[in-house]
Amino acid sequence: MQSRRIGDVQVSAIGLGGMPMSIEGRPDEDRSIRTIHAALDAGVTLIDTADAYHIGADEVGHNESLIARALASYGGDTSGVLVATKGGHLRPGDGSWTIDGSPDHLRQACEASLKRLGVDAIGLYQHHRPDPRVPYADSIGAIRDLLDAGKIRMAGISNANPEQIRQAQEILGGRLVSVQNQFSPAFRSSEPELELCTELGIAFLPWSPLGGIRAAGELGGAFAHVAERYGVSPQRVCLAWHLAKSPVSIPIPGASRPETITDSTAADTLHLTADDLAELP
Ligand SMILES: NC(=O)c1ccc[n+]([C@@H]2O[C@H](COP(=O)([O-])OP(=O)(O)OC[C@H]3O[C@@H](n4cnc5c(N)ncnc54)[C@H](OP(=O)(O)O)[C@@H]3O)[C@@H](O)[C@H]2O)c1
């Protein structure tokens, strides 16, 4: 698969989003492991996760543990796989998502993620979401301290606006490597962040790149039309569209079945023409 850059690390241009394998509607462990192994077979070297990808309050880090087990049981070499996790969100177990961006929480969350992933340093640690009760500088300051302490190798942010991207870049002393924001054909409001990342050479990881777990199957309209022309899935066209948007764009489609991630990774070889792109809204 073609590669793109996150900081000084080359990763596959299409990553795997782990969330559908750990939240509501998740499959059994066997299918999840097969899904992650199918991604690795296809050349995926970026897996996105978070400590908050779980359901019950007593299973924090479900997705991180799952990914660690899948990597350990894979037959091939996984040394080049970048696992990107996040801290700053919590799930109390009632289906809701809460936020804690306090430096204390981020420090503790990072320690717990290190243990679950079974590594000395986390490849990419992303601040999950700004906490309105905590100054952004304090949250990002905690991420900087983790970087300085060698607990994390690279630092990213998520759900940030352009001002926060610039602020984080300053606090991290120019070491911000990625921004992960919602972006898909159905959700365009992160266009300014994508443009800023392109300008600054920071990786942009569109989340819910297909429109989200519930809507991903409904990609229709122009995407379905172009897909028909090439005899491929509309989802594959959508991911190729993401790749064509910017050289810093690295979509992380979620999957809970081997077939879907295998199909998605083939977007890498689908070259959309200028006419195709003009047709896509
Ligand atoms: N930073 C944040 O705040 C944040 C928020 C949400 C998500 N995320 C990250 O972004 C990742 C992706 O977002 P998402 O999972 O919400 O939504 P998504 O990637 O837009 O959609 C995921 C769904 O798309 C289906 N799918 C994937 N490839 C397909 C294909 N080629 N053909 C048909 N269906 C396909 C999958 O179905 P199957 O389940 O049947 O395989 C999956 O359930 C997440 O997994 C997570 O890592 C981050």
mmCIF file of C-alpha atoms and ligand atoms in Angstrom:
data_model
loop_
_atom_site.group_PDB
_atom_site.id
_atom_site.type_symbol
_atom_site.label_atom_id
_atom_site.label_comp_id
_atom_site.label_asym_id
_atom_site.label_seq_id
_atom_site.Cartn_x
_atom_site.Cartn_y
_atom_site.Cartn_z
ATOM 1 C CA MET A 1 0.000 0.000 0.000
ATOM 2 C CA GLN A 2 1.181 3.585 -0.617
ATOM 3 C CA SER A 3 2.401 5.290 2.490
ATOM 4 C CA ARG A 4 1.886 8.678 4.067
ATOM 5 C CA ARG A 5 3.722 10.372 6.891
ATOM 6 C CA ILE A 6 2.818 10.967 10.534
ATOM 7 C CA GLY A 7 5.722 12.880 12.055
ATOM 8 C CA ASP A 8 8.800 10.866 11.083
ATOM 9 C CA VAL A 9 6.872 7.605 10.658
ATOM 10 C CA GLN A 10 5.613 6.243 7.332
ATOM 11 C CA VAL A 11 2.197 4.597 7.656
ATOM 12 C CA SER A 12 -0.240 3.036 5.216
ATOM 13 C CA ALA A 13 -2.363 5.665 3.447
ATOM 14 C CA ILE A 14 -5.484 3.917 4.781
ATOM 15 C CA GLY A 15 -5.629 3.069 8.477
ATOM 16 C CA LEU A 16 -8.024 0.964 10.531
ATOM 17 C CA GLY A 17 -10.430 2.559 13.010
ATOM 18 C CA GLY A 18 -10.975 0.225 15.940
ATOM 19 C CA MET A 19 -14.098 1.745 17.490
ATOM 20 C CA PRO A 20 -16.796 -0.522 15.919
ATOM 21 C CA MET A 21 -15.099 -3.539 17.472
ATOM 22 C CA SER A 22 -15.563 -2.270 21.023
ATOM 23 C CA ILE A 23 -18.639 -0.081 21.359
ATOM 24 C CA GLU A 24 -22.357 -0.857 21.117
ATOM 25 C CA GLY A 25 -23.053 -3.418 18.382
ATOM 26 C CA ARG A 26 -19.545 -4.872 18.534
ATOM 27 C CA PRO A 27 -18.885 -8.377 17.214
ATOM 28 C CA ASP A 28 -17.404 -11.271 19.182
ATOM 29 C CA GLU A 29 -13.677 -11.306 19.789
ATOM 30 C CA ASP A 30 -12.941 -13.908 17.127
ATOM 31 C CA ARG A 31 -14.423 -11.735 14.369
ATOM 32 C CA SER A 32 -12.619 -8.671 15.679
ATOM 33 C CA ILE A 33 -9.275 -10.465 15.663
ATOM 34 C CA ARG A 34 -9.920 -11.665 12.123
ATOM 35 C CA THR A 35 -10.777 -8.094 11.119
ATOM 36 C CA ILE A 36 -7.531 -6.699 12.537
ATOM 37 C CA HIS A 37 -5.529 -9.531 10.946
ATOM 38 C CA ALA A 38 -7.215 -8.845 7.585
ATOM 39 C CA ALA A 39 -6.143 -5.213 7.883
ATOM 40 C CA LEU A 40 -2.559 -6.262 8.575
ATOM 41 C CA ASP A 41 -2.671 -8.732 5.660
ATOM 42 C CA ALA A 42 -3.713 -5.843 3.419
ATOM 43 C CA GLY A 43 -0.735 -3.757 4.537
ATOM 44 C CA VAL A 44 -2.369 -1.513 7.127
ATOM 45 C CA THR A 45 0.268 -0.060 9.457
ATOM 46 C CA LEU A 46 -1.888 2.482 11.299
ATOM 47 C CA ILE A 47 -4.522 1.401 13.808
ATOM 48 C CA ASP A 48 -6.558 4.052 15.593
ATOM 49 C CA THR A 49 -7.971 3.343 19.035
ATOM 50 C CA ALA A 50 -8.794 5.073 22.342
ATOM 51 C CA ASP A 51 -9.086 4.094 25.984
ATOM 52 C CA ALA A 52 -12.762 5.133 25.779
ATOM 53 C CA TYR A 53 -13.704 2.566 23.123
ATOM 54 C CA HIS A 54 -15.676 0.261 25.405
ATOM 55 C CA ILE A 55 -19.215 -0.165 26.719
ATOM 56 C CA GLY A 56 -19.237 -1.061 30.419
ATOM 57 C CA ALA A 57 -17.584 1.092 33.074
ATOM 58 C CA ASP A 58 -15.506 -1.924 34.103
ATOM 59 C CA GLU A 59 -13.914 -2.499 30.698
ATOM 60 C CA VAL A 60 -12.012 0.731 30.015
ATOM 61 C CA GLY A 61 -9.514 0.136 27.216
ATOM 62 C CA HIS A 62 -11.432 -2.783 25.685
ATOM 63 C CA ASN A 63 -10.272 -1.777 22.208
ATOM 64 C CA GLU A 64 -6.637 -1.196 23.178
ATOM 65 C CA SER A 65 -6.452 -4.639 24.798
ATOM 66 C CA LEU A 66 -8.098 -6.215 21.767
ATOM 67 C CA ILE A 67 -5.578 -4.602 19.420
ATOM 68 C CA ALA A 68 -2.674 -5.678 21.621
ATOM 69 C CA ARG A 69 -3.963 -9.278 21.545
ATOM 70 C CA ALA A 70 -4.494 -9.180 17.777
ATOM 71 C CA LEU A 71 -0.969 -7.889 17.174
ATOM 72 C CA ALA A 72 0.493 -10.533 19.486
ATOM 73 C CA SER A 73 -1.344 -13.368 17.732
ATOM 74 C CA TYR A 74 -0.588 -12.201 14.168
ATOM 75 C CA GLY A 75 1.749 -14.514 12.298
ATOM 76 C CA GLY A 76 3.741 -11.769 10.557
ATOM 77 C CA ASP A 77 5.959 -8.877 11.538
ATOM 78 C CA THR A 78 4.060 -6.105 13.337
ATOM 79 C CA SER A 79 7.046 -3.989 14.318
ATOM 80 C CA GLY A 80 6.122 -1.356 11.725
ATOM 81 C CA VAL A 81 2.538 -0.922 12.949
ATOM 82 C CA LEU A 82 1.743 2.422 14.556
ATOM 83 C CA VAL A 83 -0.982 2.136 17.190
ATOM 84 C CA ALA A 84 -2.516 5.550 17.768
ATOM 85 C CA THR A 85 -4.511 5.840 20.964
ATOM 86 C CA LYS A 86 -6.208 8.694 22.773
ATOM 87 C CA GLY A 87 -6.977 9.966 26.238
ATOM 88 C CA GLY A 88 -9.417 12.541 27.559
ATOM 89 C CA HIS A 89 -12.796 10.843 26.990
ATOM 90 C CA LEU A 90 -14.574 8.503 29.416
ATOM 91 C CA ARG A 91 -17.581 6.239 29.253
ATOM 92 C CA PRO A 92 -19.307 5.843 32.604
ATOM 93 C CA GLY A 93 -21.258 2.809 31.379
ATOM 94 C CA ASP A 94 -24.679 4.331 30.720
ATOM 95 C CA GLY A 95 -24.020 4.792 27.003
ATOM 96 C CA SER A 96 -22.808 8.376 27.381
ATOM 97 C CA TRP A 97 -19.380 9.882 26.657
ATOM 98 C CA THR A 98 -17.886 12.295 29.196
ATOM 99 C CA ILE A 99 -14.714 14.389 29.081
ATOM 100 C CA ASP A 100 -11.801 14.896 31.449
ATOM 101 C CA GLY A 101 -8.949 16.976 30.071
ATOM 102 C CA SER A 102 -7.231 17.558 33.415
ATOM 103 C CA PRO A 103 -3.488 16.928 33.443
ATOM 104 C CA ASP A 104 -3.936 14.407 36.275
ATOM 105 C CA HIS A 105 -6.416 12.361 34.295
ATOM 106 C CA LEU A 106 -4.342 12.477 31.102
ATOM 107 C CA ARG A 107 -1.242 11.303 32.981
ATOM 108 C CA GLN A 108 -3.127 8.399 34.567
ATOM 109 C CA ALA A 109 -4.892 7.505 31.319
ATOM 110 C CA CYS A 110 -1.592 7.383 29.465
ATOM 111 C CA GLU A 111 -0.050 5.077 32.090
ATOM 112 C CA ALA A 112 -3.026 2.725 31.816
ATOM 113 C CA SER A 113 -2.860 2.735 27.999
ATOM 114 C CA LEU A 114 0.862 1.941 28.118
ATOM 115 C CA LYS A 115 0.109 -1.132 30.230
ATOM 116 C CA ARG A 116 -2.757 -2.330 28.049
ATOM 117 C CA LEU A 117 -0.761 -1.888 24.852
ATOM 118 C CA GLY A 118 2.234 -3.561 26.488
ATOM 119 C CA VAL A 119 4.743 -0.962 25.264
ATOM 120 C CA ASP A 120 7.349 1.300 26.837
ATOM 121 C CA ALA A 121 6.208 4.300 24.799
ATOM 122 C CA ILE A 122 2.958 4.887 22.919
ATOM 123 C CA GLY A 123 3.561 5.422 19.189
ATOM 124 C CA LEU A 124 1.028 8.241 18.803
ATOM 125 C CA TYR A 125 -0.970 9.650 21.709
ATOM 126 C CA GLN A 126 -3.844 11.959 20.844
ATOM 127 C CA HIS A 127 -5.703 14.330 23.136
ATOM 128 C CA HIS A 128 -9.239 13.109 22.450
ATOM 129 C CA ARG A 129 -11.386 16.229 22.860
ATOM 130 C CA PRO A 130 -11.026 19.704 24.399
ATOM 131 C CA ASP A 131 -12.554 19.892 27.881
ATOM 132 C CA PRO A 132 -14.430 23.177 28.367
ATOM 133 C CA ARG A 133 -13.684 23.035 32.118
ATOM 134 C CA VAL A 134 -9.909 22.845 31.638
ATOM 135 C CA PRO A 135 -7.771 25.459 29.855
ATOM 136 C CA TYR A 136 -6.642 23.893 26.581
ATOM 137 C CA ALA A 137 -3.073 24.931 27.375
ATOM 138 C CA ASP A 138 -3.192 22.777 30.533
ATOM 139 C CA SER A 139 -4.388 19.675 28.678
ATOM 140 C CA ILE A 140 -1.850 20.079 25.892
ATOM 141 C CA GLY A 141 0.807 20.920 28.487
ATOM 142 C CA ALA A 142 0.201 17.471 29.983
ATOM 143 C CA ILE A 143 0.644 15.899 26.548
ATOM 144 C CA ARG A 144 3.903 17.840 26.131
ATOM 145 C CA ASP A 145 5.114 16.503 29.486
ATOM 146 C CA LEU A 146 4.329 12.928 28.389
ATOM 147 C CA LEU A 147 6.342 13.547 25.226
ATOM 148 C CA ASP A 148 9.252 14.999 27.180
ATOM 149 C CA ALA A 149 9.161 12.059 29.607
ATOM 150 C CA GLY A 150 9.345 9.572 26.711
ATOM 151 C CA LYS A 151 5.975 8.003 27.605
ATOM 152 C CA ILE A 152 4.726 8.793 24.111
ATOM 153 C CA ARG A 153 6.762 8.951 20.896
ATOM 154 C CA MET A 154 4.470 11.361 19.034
ATOM 155 C CA ALA A 155 1.651 13.711 19.985
ATOM 156 C CA GLY A 156 -1.619 14.452 18.220
ATOM 157 C CA ILE A 157 -4.906 16.184 18.960
ATOM 158 C CA SER A 158 -8.496 15.478 18.038
ATOM 159 C CA ASN A 159 -11.668 17.510 17.646
ATOM 160 C CA ALA A 160 -9.680 20.734 17.523
ATOM 161 C CA ASN A 161 -10.363 23.988 15.665
ATOM 162 C CA PRO A 162 -7.699 25.973 13.765
ATOM 163 C CA GLU A 163 -6.939 28.169 16.776
ATOM 164 C CA GLN A 164 -6.430 25.105 18.966
ATOM 165 C CA ILE A 165 -4.227 23.471 16.312
ATOM 166 C CA ARG A 166 -1.954 26.541 16.288
ATOM 167 C CA GLN A 167 -1.990 26.705 20.090
ATOM 168 C CA ALA A 168 -1.129 23.010 20.429
ATOM 169 C CA GLN A 169 1.655 23.355 17.875
ATOM 170 C CA GLU A 170 3.133 26.184 19.933
ATOM 171 C CA ILE A 171 2.818 24.415 23.296
ATOM 172 C CA LEU A 172 4.338 21.242 21.856
ATOM 173 C CA GLY A 173 7.241 23.254 20.462
ATOM 174 C CA GLY A 174 6.495 22.351 16.837
ATOM 175 C CA ARG A 175 6.046 18.650 17.623
ATOM 176 C CA LEU A 176 2.333 18.302 16.798
ATOM 177 C CA VAL A 177 2.180 15.503 14.213
ATOM 178 C CA SER A 178 -1.541 14.854 13.691
ATOM 179 C CA VAL A 179 -5.053 16.216 13.937
ATOM 180 C CA GLN A 180 -8.028 13.861 13.994
ATOM 181 C CA ASN A 181 -11.356 15.522 13.178
ATOM 182 C CA GLN A 182 -14.696 14.381 11.829
ATOM 183 C CA PHE A 183 -14.728 14.705 8.061
ATOM 184 C CA SER A 184 -16.744 12.889 5.411
ATOM 185 C CA PRO A 185 -18.910 13.658 2.385
ATOM 186 C CA ALA A 186 -21.790 14.203 4.822
ATOM 187 C CA PHE A 187 -19.795 16.227 7.355
ATOM 188 C CA ARG A 188 -17.618 18.956 5.851
ATOM 189 C CA SER A 189 -17.149 21.460 8.642
ATOM 190 C CA SER A 190 -13.544 20.392 9.270
ATOM 191 C CA GLU A 191 -12.474 21.765 5.874
ATOM 192 C CA PRO A 192 -10.553 24.692 7.533
ATOM 193 C CA GLU A 193 -8.629 22.247 9.759
ATOM 194 C CA LEU A 194 -7.792 20.047 6.764
ATOM 195 C CA GLU A 195 -6.514 23.120 4.904
ATOM 196 C CA LEU A 196 -4.433 24.251 7.878
ATOM 197 C CA CYS A 197 -2.917 20.776 8.321
ATOM 198 C CA THR A 198 -2.052 20.691 4.623
ATOM 199 C CA GLU A 199 -0.369 24.087 4.955
ATOM 200 C CA LEU A 200 1.568 23.057 8.075
ATOM 201 C CA GLY A 201 2.417 19.531 6.861
ATOM 202 C CA ILE A 202 0.584 17.909 9.791
ATOM 203 C CA ALA A 203 -1.204 14.581 9.195
ATOM 204 C CA PHE A 204 -5.001 14.904 9.104
ATOM 205 C CA LEU A 205 -6.905 11.779 10.156
ATOM 206 C CA PRO A 206 -10.561 12.153 9.140
ATOM 207 C CA TRP A 207 -12.744 10.278 11.632
ATOM 208 C CA SER A 208 -15.990 8.643 10.555
ATOM 209 C CA PRO A 209 -14.629 9.084 7.011
ATOM 210 C CA LEU A 210 -17.562 7.121 5.563
ATOM 211 C CA GLY A 211 -20.158 9.023 7.559
ATOM 212 C CA GLY A 212 -20.082 6.919 10.730
ATOM 213 C CA ILE A 213 -21.003 3.384 11.788
ATOM 214 C CA ARG A 214 -24.716 3.760 11.100
ATOM 215 C CA ALA A 215 -24.497 5.791 7.878
ATOM 216 C CA ALA A 216 -21.455 4.204 6.187
ATOM 217 C CA GLY A 217 -23.617 1.766 4.247
ATOM 218 C CA GLU A 218 -25.746 4.522 2.796
ATOM 219 C CA LEU A 219 -23.138 6.365 0.752
ATOM 220 C CA GLY A 220 -25.109 6.972 -2.386
ATOM 221 C CA GLY A 221 -25.495 9.696 -4.997
ATOM 222 C CA ALA A 222 -22.385 10.646 -6.907
ATOM 223 C CA PHE A 223 -20.230 8.224 -4.878
ATOM 224 C CA ALA A 224 -22.417 5.314 -5.958
ATOM 225 C CA HIS A 225 -22.406 6.591 -9.534
ATOM 226 C CA VAL A 226 -18.597 6.777 -9.770
ATOM 227 C CA ALA A 227 -18.376 3.423 -7.970
ATOM 228 C CA GLU A 228 -20.568 1.802 -10.589
ATOM 229 C CA ARG A 229 -18.278 3.071 -13.333
ATOM 230 C CA TYR A 230 -15.270 1.339 -11.750
ATOM 231 C CA GLY A 231 -17.143 -1.712 -10.455
ATOM 232 C CA VAL A 232 -16.124 -0.974 -6.852
ATOM 233 C CA SER A 233 -17.939 -0.045 -3.640
ATOM 234 C CA PRO A 234 -19.037 3.563 -2.959
ATOM 235 C CA GLN A 235 -17.038 3.322 0.288
ATOM 236 C CA ARG A 236 -13.872 2.662 -1.690
ATOM 237 C CA VAL A 237 -14.575 5.697 -3.870
ATOM 238 C CA CYS A 238 -15.135 7.767 -0.745
ATOM 239 C CA LEU A 239 -11.759 6.766 0.709
ATOM 240 C CA ALA A 240 -10.007 7.495 -2.607
ATOM 241 C CA TRP A 241 -11.736 10.917 -2.508
ATOM 242 C CA HIS A 242 -10.250 11.501 0.977
ATOM 243 C CA LEU A 243 -6.785 10.573 -0.311
ATOM 244 C CA ALA A 244 -7.189 12.949 -3.252
ATOM 245 C CA LYS A 245 -8.257 15.838 -0.975
ATOM 246 C CA SER A 246 -4.795 16.367 0.467
ATOM 247 C CA PRO A 247 -1.417 14.622 0.692
ATOM 248 C CA VAL A 248 -1.696 14.833 4.503
ATOM 249 C CA SER A 249 -5.079 13.063 4.660
ATOM 250 C CA ILE A 250 -4.940 9.549 6.155
ATOM 251 C CA PRO A 251 -8.478 8.156 6.543
ATOM 252 C CA ILE A 252 -9.128 5.634 9.321
ATOM 253 C CA PRO A 253 -12.273 3.732 8.269
ATOM 254 C CA GLY A 254 -13.803 1.738 11.087
ATOM 255 C CA ALA A 255 -14.524 -1.948 10.552
ATOM 256 C CA SER A 256 -15.880 -4.911 12.426
ATOM 257 C CA ARG A 257 -15.665 -7.387 9.537
ATOM 258 C CA PRO A 258 -12.629 -8.564 7.554
ATOM 259 C CA GLU A 259 -14.439 -7.945 4.240
ATOM 260 C CA THR A 260 -15.039 -4.258 4.846
ATOM 261 C CA ILE A 261 -11.481 -3.340 5.823
ATOM 262 C CA THR A 262 -10.105 -5.415 2.939
ATOM 263 C CA ASP A 263 -12.401 -3.557 0.558
ATOM 264 C CA SER A 264 -11.466 -0.195 2.070
ATOM 265 C CA THR A 265 -7.716 -0.699 1.800
ATOM 266 C CA ALA A 266 -8.042 -1.191 -1.965
ATOM 267 C CA ALA A 267 -8.949 2.525 -2.200
ATOM 268 C CA ASP A 268 -5.234 3.013 -2.281
ATOM 269 C CA THR A 269 -5.082 1.798 -5.891
ATOM 270 C CA LEU A 270 -8.239 3.530 -7.086
ATOM 271 C CA HIS A 271 -7.050 6.618 -8.930
ATOM 272 C CA LEU A 272 -9.885 9.049 -9.423
ATOM 273 C CA THR A 273 -9.628 11.305 -12.460
ATOM 274 C CA ALA A 274 -10.221 15.047 -12.409
ATOM 275 C CA ASP A 275 -13.617 14.364 -13.986
ATOM 276 C CA ASP A 276 -14.490 11.864 -11.238
ATOM 277 C CA LEU A 277 -13.474 14.342 -8.551
ATOM 278 C CA ALA A 278 -15.467 17.127 -10.168
ATOM 279 C CA GLU A 279 -18.522 14.878 -10.043
ATOM 280 C CA LEU A 280 -18.099 14.135 -6.327
ATOM 281 C CA PRO A 281 -19.755 16.842 -4.231
HETATM 282 N N1 LIG B 1 -11.532 11.242 17.528
HETATM 283 C C1 LIG B 1 -12.819 11.052 17.684
HETATM 284 O O1 LIG B 1 -13.498 11.775 18.420
HETATM 285 C C2 LIG B 1 -13.458 9.914 16.951
HETATM 286 C C3 LIG B 1 -14.864 9.787 16.915
HETATM 287 C C4 LIG B 1 -15.403 8.730 16.185
HETATM 288 C C5 LIG B 1 -14.562 7.831 15.537
HETATM 289 N N2 LIG B 1 -13.206 7.949 15.631
HETATM 290 C C6 LIG B 1 -12.280 7.010 14.945
HETATM 291 O O2 LIG B 1 -12.556 7.018 13.563
HETATM 292 C C7 LIG B 1 -12.775 5.672 13.130
HETATM 293 C C8 LIG B 1 -13.724 5.641 11.957
HETATM 294 O O3 LIG B 1 -14.966 6.195 12.273
HETATM 295 P P1 LIG B 1 -16.295 5.310 12.473
HETATM 296 O O4 LIG B 1 -15.913 3.925 12.745
HETATM 297 O O5 LIG B 1 -17.121 6.054 13.459
HETATM 298 O O6 LIG B 1 -17.068 5.476 11.097
HETATM 299 P P2 LIG B 1 -16.762 5.123 9.561
HETATM 300 O O7 LIG B 1 -15.359 4.746 9.383
HETATM 301 O O8 LIG B 1 -17.286 6.258 8.772
HETATM 302 O O9 LIG B 1 -17.737 3.895 9.340
HETATM 303 C C9 LIG B 1 -17.480 2.661 9.953
HETATM 304 C C10 LIG B 1 -18.375 1.624 9.380
HETATM 305 O O10 LIG B 1 -18.182 1.559 7.996
HETATM 306 C C11 LIG B 1 -18.335 0.246 7.541
HETATM 307 N N3 LIG B 1 -17.382 0.074 6.434
HETATM 308 C C12 LIG B 1 -16.037 0.294 6.469
HETATM 309 N N4 LIG B 1 -15.479 0.058 5.261
HETATM 310 C C13 LIG B 1 -16.493 -0.336 4.455
HETATM 311 C C14 LIG B 1 -16.552 -0.758 3.103
HETATM 312 N N5 LIG B 1 -15.449 -0.781 2.349
HETATM 313 N N6 LIG B 1 -17.767 -1.107 2.605
HETATM 314 C C15 LIG B 1 -18.888 -1.055 3.374
HETATM 315 N N7 LIG B 1 -18.891 -0.688 4.670
HETATM 316 C C16 LIG B 1 -17.704 -0.321 5.200
HETATM 317 C C17 LIG B 1 -17.956 -0.650 8.684
HETATM 318 O O11 LIG B 1 -18.843 -1.751 8.673
HETATM 319 P P3 LIG B 1 -18.596 -3.133 9.448
HETATM 320 O O12 LIG B 1 -18.702 -2.757 10.898
HETATM 321 O O13 LIG B 1 -19.695 -3.979 8.964
HETATM 322 O O14 LIG B 1 -17.228 -3.603 9.130
HETATM 323 C C18 LIG B 1 -18.050 0.236 9.912
HETATM 324 O O15 LIG B 1 -19.013 -0.140 10.835
HETATM 325 C C19 LIG B 1 -13.319 4.984 14.384
HETATM 326 O O16 LIG B 1 -13.266 3.585 14.278
HETATM 327 C C20 LIG B 1 -12.433 5.564 15.432
HETATM 328 O O17 LIG B 1 -11.176 4.906 15.415
HETATM 329 C C21 LIG B 1 -12.667 8.995 16.316
#
